[in-house]
């Protein structure tokens, strides 16, 4: 059984990663003369990344999703808000503070101390997870909450220093990464299933959407009271590799650091679940063994994935962006960025979790492949717009305000389940691949053209998180219009004018 699952996952991962590898390799031998040692490090990083994705996706299905569903269902079964809300607050804080994506972003934001940024973001996610649970328990429409909180976010953004603006919106994207998404989405499924209402399917989505707003508001508030340090951004370089032993040593040196970081992410969740198992769950030995194996696979997968991404992808992204921006026809970075954005979404681990969850909840009515295509188109557009910002220095507001205005207006005309899935997708799309490849890509280009890294390069993550909101809701609008066309002929056939006399007698 495990062998068949692994074979299936390997096929999915190869399809996801190979296009990115092909694009970078073709560019490196044509218009972008990247150093050979950078290309080699990138290539070996891709191999580790692929192996890591296979382990992670298997582990997520075996551990993170069942854990989230079991915990969500069990605490909801108590019907005690006094238990549900504090546990939601604790879970939100604990999972976010250990999210690998957040660690990657914090390391690249040199103007704010890591601990200050991480604690602020974690507090924001924890509070908004509680708000999401309150919404599910009380049956408050997601559309209403999104409208209110995004208005609050943009009002705060108007008064917050510009240095905090891009970082605040980027933090909303990276917090919903490979650790957070499987657990919180499954947690939502568990909570909504026990409510047993006709809206339980659409209620199971939306937790990621609200949890993505929390960090934005938290960091914007931080900007009102905290004065950032003056930071200078230096070029990201790769040591020249002379032989395969040296190349292997670069990755081996990174693995212990990643093991410590991922252990800090996985161990607290495992301990929490163990305590929950002893007190309330009491799962059978077979189910418990499956979850334990899944936690191990998740740990191995994330270590390999982030080692490959950090060592291989960050320098390659930085070099690629810098070389393209230095060309006399540097506008080419816009279509190339769009091409990379279209394919890079397929390499995000959490996207596969969302696709599976959508197909399961909607009984296949919403195809995972259609969802992925919509995400790819949305991310391609967002990366193209982000590259325009890098080249021109356009204020982030000029893109965020129209984008979110369109997304929020669409919530009034598309089916509610598409709204929930769309706003969840925004957080899912901006995962580790965005933080470790697209952000360095933008930073390299920005430094080359002499732009401000904090205001012009940062913001690419939030652009990636924004456009899926529109793309998925457009998919929902098309689905709604198609459903109406299918229903109209059926109404005509059911009238008596559509039958002959003998047909009526037979009836």
Short mmCIF file of C-alpha atoms in Angstrom, two decimals:
data_model
loop_
_atom_site.label_atom_id
_atom_site.label_comp_id
_atom_site.label_asym_id
_atom_site.label_seq_id
_atom_site.Cartn_x
_atom_site.Cartn_y
_atom_site.Cartn_z
CA UNK A 1 0.00 0.00 0.00
CA UNK A 2 2.74 2.46 1.01
CA UNK A 3 4.70 1.51 -2.11
CA UNK A 4 1.73 2.37 -4.36
CA UNK A 5 1.16 5.70 -2.57
CA UNK A 6 4.87 6.57 -2.87
CA UNK A 7 4.81 5.75 -6.60
CA UNK A 8 1.80 8.02 -7.10
CA UNK A 9 3.41 10.86 -5.13
CA UNK A 10 6.69 10.56 -7.04
CA UNK A 11 4.77 10.99 -10.31
CA UNK A 12 3.01 14.11 -8.98
CA UNK A 13 6.25 15.61 -7.69
CA UNK A 14 8.17 15.01 -10.94
CA UNK A 15 5.39 16.76 -12.89
CA UNK A 16 5.54 19.66 -10.41
CA UNK A 17 9.31 20.25 -10.23
CA UNK A 18 10.61 19.33 -13.71
CA UNK A 19 9.10 22.42 -15.46
CA UNK A 20 10.88 24.77 -12.99
CA UNK A 21 14.19 22.94 -13.46
CA UNK A 22 13.76 23.03 -17.24
CA UNK A 23 13.02 26.79 -17.28
CA UNK A 24 16.07 27.66 -15.15
CA UNK A 25 18.40 25.34 -17.11
CA UNK A 26 17.20 26.64 -20.49
CA UNK A 27 17.60 30.25 -19.34
CA UNK A 28 21.10 29.53 -17.99
CA UNK A 29 22.35 28.29 -21.39
CA UNK A 30 20.53 30.92 -23.49
CA UNK A 31 19.88 34.49 -22.34
CA UNK A 32 20.91 34.27 -18.66
CA UNK A 33 24.55 33.15 -18.29
CA UNK A 34 24.40 31.94 -14.69
CA UNK A 35 27.64 30.64 -13.11
CA UNK A 36 28.03 26.87 -13.48
CA UNK A 37 28.43 26.29 -9.73
CA UNK A 38 25.13 28.13 -9.03
CA UNK A 39 23.32 25.97 -11.60
CA UNK A 40 24.82 22.80 -10.07
CA UNK A 41 23.77 23.81 -6.55
CA UNK A 42 20.27 24.58 -7.88
CA UNK A 43 20.06 21.20 -9.62
CA UNK A 44 21.07 19.24 -6.52
CA UNK A 45 18.70 21.38 -4.45
CA UNK A 46 15.88 20.31 -6.77
CA UNK A 47 16.64 16.64 -6.17
CA UNK A 48 16.45 17.10 -2.38
CA UNK A 49 13.33 19.20 -2.79
CA UNK A 50 11.59 16.47 -4.82
CA UNK A 51 12.45 13.74 -2.30
CA UNK A 52 11.27 16.01 0.51
CA UNK A 53 7.94 16.69 -1.20
CA UNK A 54 7.25 12.96 -1.56
CA UNK A 55 7.88 12.33 2.15
CA UNK A 56 5.94 15.43 3.19
CA UNK A 57 2.78 14.68 1.18
CA UNK A 58 2.68 11.10 2.49
CA UNK A 59 3.25 12.31 6.06
CA UNK A 60 0.62 15.02 5.75
CA UNK A 61 -2.05 12.51 4.70
CA UNK A 62 -1.09 10.06 7.44
CA UNK A 63 -0.55 12.47 10.34
CA UNK A 64 -1.33 16.18 10.03
CA UNK A 65 -4.79 15.80 8.48
CA UNK A 66 -6.02 13.02 10.82
CA UNK A 67 -4.63 14.89 13.84
CA UNK A 68 -6.41 18.09 12.84
CA UNK A 69 -9.72 16.33 12.20
CA UNK A 70 -9.60 14.35 15.43
CA UNK A 71 -8.72 17.35 17.59
CA UNK A 72 -11.29 19.58 15.87
CA UNK A 73 -14.08 17.03 16.15
CA UNK A 74 -13.33 16.11 19.74
CA UNK A 75 -13.20 19.61 21.20
CA UNK A 76 -16.35 20.59 19.26
CA UNK A 77 -18.13 17.55 20.64
CA UNK A 78 -17.77 18.99 24.14
CA UNK A 79 -19.92 21.99 23.04
CA UNK A 80 -17.93 24.13 25.48
CA UNK A 81 -16.68 27.46 24.13
CA UNK A 82 -14.60 27.74 27.30
CA UNK A 83 -12.55 24.78 25.97
CA UNK A 84 -12.77 25.38 22.20
CA UNK A 85 -11.54 28.98 22.17
CA UNK A 86 -8.49 28.67 24.49
CA UNK A 87 -7.36 25.52 22.68
CA UNK A 88 -7.79 27.30 19.34
CA UNK A 89 -5.67 30.19 20.63
CA UNK A 90 -2.96 27.81 21.86
CA UNK A 91 -2.95 25.78 18.63
CA UNK A 92 -2.79 28.87 16.42
CA UNK A 93 0.16 30.32 18.32
CA UNK A 94 2.04 27.04 18.64
CA UNK A 95 1.73 26.01 14.98
CA UNK A 96 2.58 29.45 13.59
CA UNK A 97 5.63 30.07 15.76
CA UNK A 98 7.09 26.88 14.32
CA UNK A 99 6.07 27.47 10.68
CA UNK A 100 9.20 27.05 8.48
CA UNK A 101 7.99 29.65 5.95
CA UNK A 102 7.83 32.29 8.67
CA UNK A 103 11.41 31.48 9.71
CA UNK A 104 12.55 31.93 6.08
CA UNK A 105 10.83 35.33 5.78
CA UNK A 106 12.10 36.51 9.18
CA UNK A 107 15.69 35.70 8.16
CA UNK A 108 15.32 37.83 5.03
CA UNK A 109 13.64 40.81 6.77
CA UNK A 110 16.79 42.35 8.23
CA UNK A 111 15.13 45.57 9.44
CA UNK A 112 13.03 43.82 12.15
CA UNK A 113 14.46 41.41 14.77
CA UNK A 114 13.40 37.82 14.06
CA UNK A 115 11.85 37.25 17.49
CA UNK A 116 9.77 40.46 17.30
CA UNK A 117 8.37 39.59 13.86
CA UNK A 118 7.71 35.91 14.68
CA UNK A 119 5.93 36.63 17.98
CA UNK A 120 3.77 39.36 16.39
CA UNK A 121 2.74 37.15 13.49
CA UNK A 122 2.03 34.13 15.72
CA UNK A 123 -0.16 36.23 18.00
CA UNK A 124 -2.11 37.51 15.00
CA UNK A 125 -2.74 34.00 13.65
CA UNK A 126 -3.78 32.70 17.10
CA UNK A 127 -6.32 35.49 17.61
CA UNK A 128 -7.82 35.11 14.14
CA UNK A 129 -8.05 31.33 14.44
CA UNK A 130 -10.25 31.97 17.47
CA UNK A 131 -12.29 34.44 15.38
CA UNK A 132 -12.66 31.76 12.68
CA UNK A 133 -13.92 29.25 15.24
CA UNK A 134 -16.41 31.82 16.59
CA UNK A 135 -17.62 32.33 13.01
CA UNK A 136 -18.20 28.61 12.54
CA UNK A 137 -19.97 28.15 15.89
CA UNK A 138 -22.25 31.19 15.41
CA UNK A 139 -22.73 30.72 11.67
CA UNK A 140 -21.46 34.21 10.73
CA UNK A 141 -21.03 34.57 6.92
CA UNK A 142 -17.36 34.51 5.91
CA UNK A 143 -17.97 37.30 3.38
CA UNK A 144 -18.97 39.72 6.15
CA UNK A 145 -15.91 38.99 8.28
CA UNK A 146 -13.51 39.27 5.35
CA UNK A 147 -14.96 42.63 4.36
CA UNK A 148 -14.71 44.07 7.88
CA UNK A 149 -11.18 42.87 8.62
CA UNK A 150 -9.69 43.83 5.25
CA UNK A 151 -11.13 47.34 5.63
CA UNK A 152 -9.45 47.50 9.08
CA UNK A 153 -6.17 46.26 7.54
CA UNK A 154 -6.14 48.92 4.81
CA UNK A 155 -7.05 51.70 7.24
CA UNK A 156 -4.09 50.66 9.44
CA UNK A 157 -1.87 50.38 6.37
CA UNK A 158 -2.59 54.03 5.52
CA UNK A 159 -1.07 55.15 8.85
CA UNK A 160 1.76 52.59 9.06
CA UNK A 161 5.30 53.50 7.87
CA UNK A 162 5.98 52.31 4.32
CA UNK A 163 8.86 50.10 5.50
CA UNK A 164 6.33 47.90 7.32
CA UNK A 165 3.70 47.78 4.59
CA UNK A 166 5.14 45.12 2.26
CA UNK A 167 6.51 43.02 5.13
CA UNK A 168 3.10 43.05 6.87
CA UNK A 169 1.22 41.83 3.81
CA UNK A 170 3.97 39.30 2.98
CA UNK A 171 3.73 37.85 6.51
CA UNK A 172 0.06 37.08 5.89
CA UNK A 173 1.09 34.81 3.01
CA UNK A 174 3.99 32.90 4.53
CA UNK A 175 2.26 31.94 7.80
CA UNK A 176 -0.07 29.53 6.02
CA UNK A 177 2.61 27.08 4.90
CA UNK A 178 3.29 23.33 4.92
CA UNK A 179 2.86 22.92 8.70
CA UNK A 180 -0.14 25.20 9.19
CA UNK A 181 -2.34 24.36 6.20
CA UNK A 182 -2.83 20.57 6.65
CA UNK A 183 -3.52 20.88 10.38
CA UNK A 184 -5.77 23.95 10.34
CA UNK A 185 -7.78 22.84 7.29
CA UNK A 186 -8.37 19.42 8.81
CA UNK A 187 -9.18 21.10 12.13
CA UNK A 188 -11.87 23.11 10.32
CA UNK A 189 -13.30 19.96 8.72
CA UNK A 190 -13.54 18.32 12.13
CA UNK A 191 -15.29 21.31 13.72
CA UNK A 192 -17.75 21.91 10.86
CA UNK A 193 -18.67 18.22 10.46
CA UNK A 194 -20.02 18.00 14.00
CA UNK A 195 -22.12 21.12 13.55
CA UNK A 196 -24.13 19.11 11.03
CA UNK A 197 -25.67 22.12 9.26
CA UNK A 198 -26.39 22.36 5.54
CA UNK A 199 -23.49 24.83 5.29
CA UNK A 200 -20.94 22.55 6.96
CA UNK A 201 -19.03 21.93 3.69
CA UNK A 202 -18.41 25.62 3.00
CA UNK A 203 -17.82 26.32 6.72
CA UNK A 204 -14.91 23.87 6.70
CA UNK A 205 -13.07 26.34 4.46
CA UNK A 206 -12.25 29.89 5.50
CA UNK A 207 -9.97 29.22 8.47
CA UNK A 208 -6.86 29.79 6.36
CA UNK A 209 -8.45 32.93 4.91
CA UNK A 210 -8.99 34.51 8.33
CA UNK A 211 -5.67 33.27 9.69
CA UNK A 212 -3.95 35.08 6.78
CA UNK A 213 -5.45 38.43 7.85
CA UNK A 214 -4.19 38.12 11.43
CA UNK A 215 -0.46 38.57 10.68
CA UNK A 216 -1.17 41.53 8.38
CA UNK A 217 -3.03 43.44 11.09
CA UNK A 218 -0.55 42.37 13.80
CA UNK A 219 2.52 43.60 11.86
CA UNK A 220 0.75 46.82 10.83
CA UNK A 221 0.02 47.49 14.51
CA UNK A 222 3.66 46.68 15.25
CA UNK A 223 4.62 49.35 12.73
CA UNK A 224 2.74 51.99 14.72
CA UNK A 225 4.73 51.34 17.90
CA UNK A 226 8.06 49.86 16.73
CA UNK A 227 10.80 51.70 14.91
CA UNK A 228 12.72 49.35 12.57
CA UNK A 229 16.47 49.08 12.57
CA UNK A 230 18.41 50.44 9.63
CA UNK A 231 19.47 47.40 7.63
CA UNK A 232 21.61 47.03 4.55
CA UNK A 233 20.85 44.13 2.22
CA UNK A 234 23.83 42.32 0.77
CA UNK A 235 23.97 40.14 -2.31
CA UNK A 236 23.36 36.42 -1.76
CA UNK A 237 26.36 34.44 -2.98
CA UNK A 238 27.21 30.76 -3.39
CA UNK A 239 30.76 29.57 -2.62
CA UNK A 240 32.48 28.32 -5.77
CA UNK A 241 32.13 24.54 -5.91
CA UNK A 242 35.19 22.72 -7.24
CA UNK A 243 34.11 19.08 -6.84
CA UNK A 244 31.15 16.89 -5.84
CA UNK A 245 32.40 16.39 -2.26
CA UNK A 246 32.34 20.13 -1.68
CA UNK A 247 28.87 20.34 -3.24
CA UNK A 248 27.57 17.59 -0.97
CA UNK A 249 29.18 19.29 2.03
CA UNK A 250 27.16 22.48 1.42
CA UNK A 251 23.90 20.57 1.78
CA UNK A 252 25.13 18.40 4.66
CA UNK A 253 26.14 21.53 6.61
CA UNK A 254 22.58 22.89 6.24
CA UNK A 255 20.76 19.71 7.32
CA UNK A 256 21.49 19.94 11.09
CA UNK A 257 20.13 23.52 11.20
CA UNK A 258 16.99 22.46 9.36
CA UNK A 259 16.55 19.45 11.64
CA UNK A 260 16.61 21.74 14.68
CA UNK A 261 14.12 24.17 13.13
CA UNK A 262 11.71 21.46 11.96
CA UNK A 263 12.00 19.63 15.29
CA UNK A 264 10.90 22.88 16.97
CA UNK A 265 7.92 22.83 14.60
CA UNK A 266 6.91 19.17 14.81
CA UNK A 267 7.74 18.19 18.41
CA UNK A 268 5.35 20.65 20.16
CA UNK A 269 2.48 19.54 17.91
CA UNK A 270 3.30 15.86 18.54
CA UNK A 271 3.45 16.46 22.32
CA UNK A 272 0.16 18.37 22.24
CA UNK A 273 -1.51 15.56 20.29
CA UNK A 274 -0.03 12.95 22.67
CA UNK A 275 -1.53 14.75 25.68
CA UNK A 276 -4.85 15.11 23.85
CA UNK A 277 -4.76 11.40 22.99
CA UNK A 278 -4.23 10.37 26.61
CA UNK A 279 -6.94 12.67 28.01
CA UNK A 280 -9.72 12.74 25.40
CA UNK A 281 -9.10 10.84 22.16
CA UNK A 282 -8.00 7.30 23.10
CA UNK A 283 -7.41 6.25 19.47
CA UNK A 284 -6.76 2.61 18.60
CA UNK A 285 -3.18 1.40 18.40
CA UNK A 286 -3.31 0.99 14.59
CA UNK A 287 -4.49 4.58 14.01
CA UNK A 288 -1.95 5.90 16.50
CA UNK A 289 0.90 4.01 14.78
CA UNK A 290 -0.16 5.43 11.39
CA UNK A 291 -0.09 8.98 12.79
CA UNK A 292 3.32 8.38 14.40
CA UNK A 293 4.74 7.17 11.07
CA UNK A 294 3.16 10.20 9.38
CA UNK A 295 4.83 12.60 11.82
CA UNK A 296 8.20 10.97 11.06
CA UNK A 297 7.61 11.26 7.28
CA UNK A 298 6.54 14.90 7.69
CA UNK A 299 9.72 15.67 9.64
CA UNK A 300 12.03 14.00 7.09
CA UNK A 301 10.15 15.58 4.19
CA UNK A 302 10.34 19.13 5.53
CA UNK A 303 14.04 18.81 6.44
CA UNK A 304 14.95 17.66 2.92
CA UNK A 305 12.57 20.11 1.23
CA UNK A 306 13.80 23.20 3.09
CA UNK A 307 17.47 22.16 2.82
CA UNK A 308 17.10 21.93 -0.96
CA UNK A 309 15.14 25.19 -1.10
CA UNK A 310 17.46 27.21 1.15
CA UNK A 311 20.77 26.01 -0.30
CA UNK A 312 19.75 25.61 -3.95
CA UNK A 313 16.82 27.93 -4.62
CA UNK A 314 17.61 31.17 -2.75
CA UNK A 315 20.99 31.80 -4.49
CA UNK A 316 19.67 30.68 -7.90
CA UNK A 317 16.62 32.94 -7.60
CA UNK A 318 18.78 35.91 -6.53
CA UNK A 319 21.30 35.41 -9.38
CA UNK A 320 18.58 34.88 -11.99
CA UNK A 321 16.73 38.06 -10.99
CA UNK A 322 19.93 40.12 -10.84
CA UNK A 323 21.18 39.01 -14.27
CA UNK A 324 17.83 39.62 -15.96
CA UNK A 325 17.48 43.08 -14.40
CA UNK A 326 21.00 44.04 -15.59
CA UNK A 327 20.14 43.46 -19.26
CA UNK A 328 19.48 46.35 -21.62
CA UNK A 329 16.04 44.82 -22.28
CA UNK A 330 15.33 44.14 -18.60
CA UNK A 331 11.56 44.27 -19.26
CA UNK A 332 11.97 40.58 -20.18
CA UNK A 333 11.95 39.84 -16.43
CA UNK A 334 8.15 40.38 -16.49
CA UNK A 335 7.21 37.54 -18.93
CA UNK A 336 9.92 35.25 -17.51
CA UNK A 337 8.64 35.93 -13.99
CA UNK A 338 5.11 35.09 -15.15
CA UNK A 339 6.32 31.82 -16.69
CA UNK A 340 8.12 30.84 -13.47
CA UNK A 341 5.09 31.86 -11.42
CA UNK A 342 2.77 29.68 -13.51
CA UNK A 343 4.79 26.54 -12.85
CA UNK A 344 6.16 27.25 -9.36
CA UNK A 345 2.71 26.93 -7.77
CA UNK A 346 2.74 23.23 -8.69
CA UNK A 347 5.78 22.78 -6.45
CA UNK A 348 4.06 24.16 -3.34
CA UNK A 349 3.44 21.25 -0.93
CA UNK A 350 0.35 22.80 0.68
CA UNK A 351 -1.39 23.20 -2.70
CA UNK A 352 -1.77 19.43 -2.95
CA UNK A 353 -3.31 19.35 0.52
CA UNK A 354 -5.85 21.99 -0.57
CA UNK A 355 -6.63 20.20 -3.86
CA UNK A 356 -7.34 16.93 -2.04
CA UNK A 357 -9.41 18.68 0.62
CA UNK A 358 -11.51 20.51 -2.00
CA UNK A 359 -12.21 17.32 -3.96
CA UNK A 360 -13.13 15.41 -0.77
CA UNK A 361 -15.41 18.11 0.65
CA UNK A 362 -17.21 18.81 -2.66
CA UNK A 363 -17.37 15.09 -3.65
CA UNK A 364 -15.45 15.88 -6.82
CA UNK A 365 -17.81 18.67 -7.96
CA UNK A 366 -14.82 21.05 -7.92
CA UNK A 367 -11.86 19.43 -9.67
CA UNK A 368 -8.46 19.67 -8.05
CA UNK A 369 -6.88 20.14 -11.50
CA UNK A 370 -9.22 23.05 -12.33
CA UNK A 371 -8.30 24.59 -8.99
CA UNK A 372 -4.57 24.19 -9.70
CA UNK A 373 -4.90 25.72 -13.18
CA UNK A 374 -6.73 28.72 -11.74
CA UNK A 375 -4.03 29.12 -9.09
CA UNK A 376 -1.28 28.91 -11.73
CA UNK A 377 -2.89 31.64 -13.84
CA UNK A 378 -3.39 33.84 -10.77
CA UNK A 379 0.19 33.41 -9.56
CA UNK A 380 1.60 34.06 -13.06
CA UNK A 381 -0.24 37.40 -13.17
CA UNK A 382 0.86 38.30 -9.64
CA UNK A 383 4.56 37.62 -10.30
CA UNK A 384 4.36 39.68 -13.50
CA UNK A 385 2.87 42.61 -11.56
CA UNK A 386 5.50 42.19 -8.82
CA UNK A 387 8.27 42.44 -11.44
CA UNK A 388 6.67 45.63 -12.81
CA UNK A 389 6.87 47.03 -9.25
CA UNK A 390 10.55 46.07 -8.99
CA UNK A 391 11.41 47.86 -12.26
CA UNK A 392 9.27 50.96 -11.70
CA UNK A 393 9.00 51.35 -7.89
CA UNK A 394 5.18 51.66 -8.04
CA UNK A 395 3.65 51.88 -4.55
CA UNK A 396 2.23 48.54 -3.38
CA UNK A 397 -1.12 50.22 -2.64
CA UNK A 398 -1.77 50.83 -6.34
CA UNK A 399 -1.94 47.07 -6.87
CA UNK A 400 -3.31 45.80 -3.56
CA UNK A 401 -6.32 48.12 -3.31
CA UNK A 402 -7.79 47.33 -6.78
CA UNK A 403 -6.96 43.62 -6.38
CA UNK A 404 -8.62 43.20 -2.99
CA UNK A 405 -11.53 45.46 -4.05
CA UNK A 406 -12.28 43.15 -7.00
CA UNK A 407 -11.87 40.05 -4.79
CA UNK A 408 -14.25 41.39 -2.13
CA UNK A 409 -16.84 42.53 -4.71
CA UNK A 410 -16.82 39.05 -6.27
CA UNK A 411 -17.83 37.58 -2.89
CA UNK A 412 -21.31 39.06 -3.45
CA UNK A 413 -21.92 37.17 -6.73
CA UNK A 414 -20.11 33.79 -6.50
CA UNK A 415 -21.27 30.75 -4.49
CA UNK A 416 -20.05 31.04 -0.86
CA UNK A 417 -17.98 27.85 -1.03
CA UNK A 418 -15.88 29.34 -3.87
CA UNK A 419 -15.29 32.47 -1.80
CA UNK A 420 -14.05 30.37 1.13
CA UNK A 421 -11.82 28.22 -1.11
CA UNK A 422 -10.47 31.30 -2.93
CA UNK A 423 -9.40 33.14 0.22
CA UNK A 424 -7.90 29.91 1.58
CA UNK A 425 -6.02 29.46 -1.71
CA UNK A 426 -4.37 32.85 -1.36
CA UNK A 427 -2.61 31.75 1.81
CA UNK A 428 -1.77 28.31 0.44
CA UNK A 429 -0.25 29.62 -2.81
CA UNK A 430 2.35 31.75 -1.02
CA UNK A 431 4.38 28.94 0.55
CA UNK A 432 8.07 27.99 0.82
CA UNK A 433 8.70 28.14 -2.94
CA UNK A 434 7.63 31.78 -2.97
CA UNK A 435 9.73 32.66 0.07
CA UNK A 436 12.85 30.80 -1.11
CA UNK A 437 12.80 31.47 -4.87
CA UNK A 438 10.46 34.30 -5.92
CA UNK A 439 11.37 36.66 -3.06
CA UNK A 440 15.17 36.31 -3.67
CA UNK A 441 14.40 36.62 -7.42
CA UNK A 442 12.72 39.99 -6.74
CA UNK A 443 15.47 41.06 -4.29
CA UNK A 444 18.24 40.31 -6.82
CA UNK A 445 16.45 42.30 -9.53
CA UNK A 446 15.66 45.19 -7.16
CA UNK A 447 19.25 45.55 -5.94
CA UNK A 448 20.50 45.51 -9.54
CA UNK A 449 18.21 48.35 -10.68
CA UNK A 450 19.02 50.32 -7.52
CA UNK A 451 15.57 50.08 -5.93
CA UNK A 452 14.56 49.93 -2.26
CA UNK A 453 14.49 46.24 -1.27
CA UNK A 454 12.12 46.75 1.68
CA UNK A 455 9.48 48.68 -0.26
CA UNK A 456 9.90 47.35 -3.83
CA UNK A 457 11.10 43.71 -3.58
CA UNK A 458 9.11 42.71 -0.52
CA UNK A 459 5.49 42.49 -1.51
CA UNK A 460 5.94 39.69 -4.03
CA UNK A 461 4.55 37.19 -1.47
CA UNK A 462 1.39 39.22 -0.90
CA UNK A 463 0.94 39.63 -4.67
CA UNK A 464 1.10 35.84 -4.99
CA UNK A 465 -1.44 35.56 -2.17
CA UNK A 466 -3.81 38.15 -3.69
CA UNK A 467 -4.43 37.10 -7.30
CA UNK A 468 -5.75 33.57 -6.49
CA UNK A 469 -8.59 35.31 -4.62
CA UNK A 470 -9.78 36.72 -7.93
CA UNK A 471 -8.84 33.71 -10.09
CA UNK A 472 -10.67 31.08 -7.98
CA UNK A 473 -13.74 33.27 -7.62
CA UNK A 474 -13.79 33.75 -11.41
CA UNK A 475 -13.76 29.93 -11.60
CA UNK A 476 -16.74 29.96 -9.22
CA UNK A 477 -18.55 32.54 -11.37
CA UNK A 478 -18.02 30.41 -14.48
CA UNK A 479 -19.26 27.37 -12.56
CA UNK A 480 -22.40 29.30 -11.49
CA UNK A 481 -23.17 30.49 -15.04
CA UNK A 482 -22.59 27.00 -16.44
CA UNK A 483 -24.97 25.52 -13.86
CA UNK A 484 -27.69 27.98 -14.88
CA UNK A 485 -27.32 27.06 -18.57
CA UNK A 486 -27.64 23.36 -17.73
CA UNK A 487 -30.78 23.95 -15.63
CA UNK A 488 -32.69 26.09 -18.19
CA UNK A 489 -33.41 23.38 -20.80
CA UNK A 490 -34.47 21.05 -18.00
CA UNK A 491 -37.18 23.52 -16.91
CA UNK A 492 -38.55 23.69 -20.46
CA UNK A 493 -38.64 19.92 -20.81
CA UNK A 494 -40.65 19.61 -17.60
CA UNK A 495 -43.51 21.77 -18.98
CA UNK A 496 -46.43 20.16 -20.84
CA UNK A 497 -45.65 22.10 -24.04
CA UNK A 498 -42.59 19.91 -24.48
CA UNK A 499 -44.65 16.69 -24.87
CA UNK A 500 -47.06 15.33 -27.46
CA UNK A 501 -50.57 14.06 -26.66
CA UNK A 502 -49.49 10.41 -26.38
CA UNK A 503 -46.57 11.31 -24.22
CA UNK A 504 -48.93 12.98 -21.79
CA UNK A 505 -51.22 9.90 -21.75
CA UNK A 506 -48.23 7.66 -21.08
CA UNK A 507 -47.23 9.87 -18.16
#
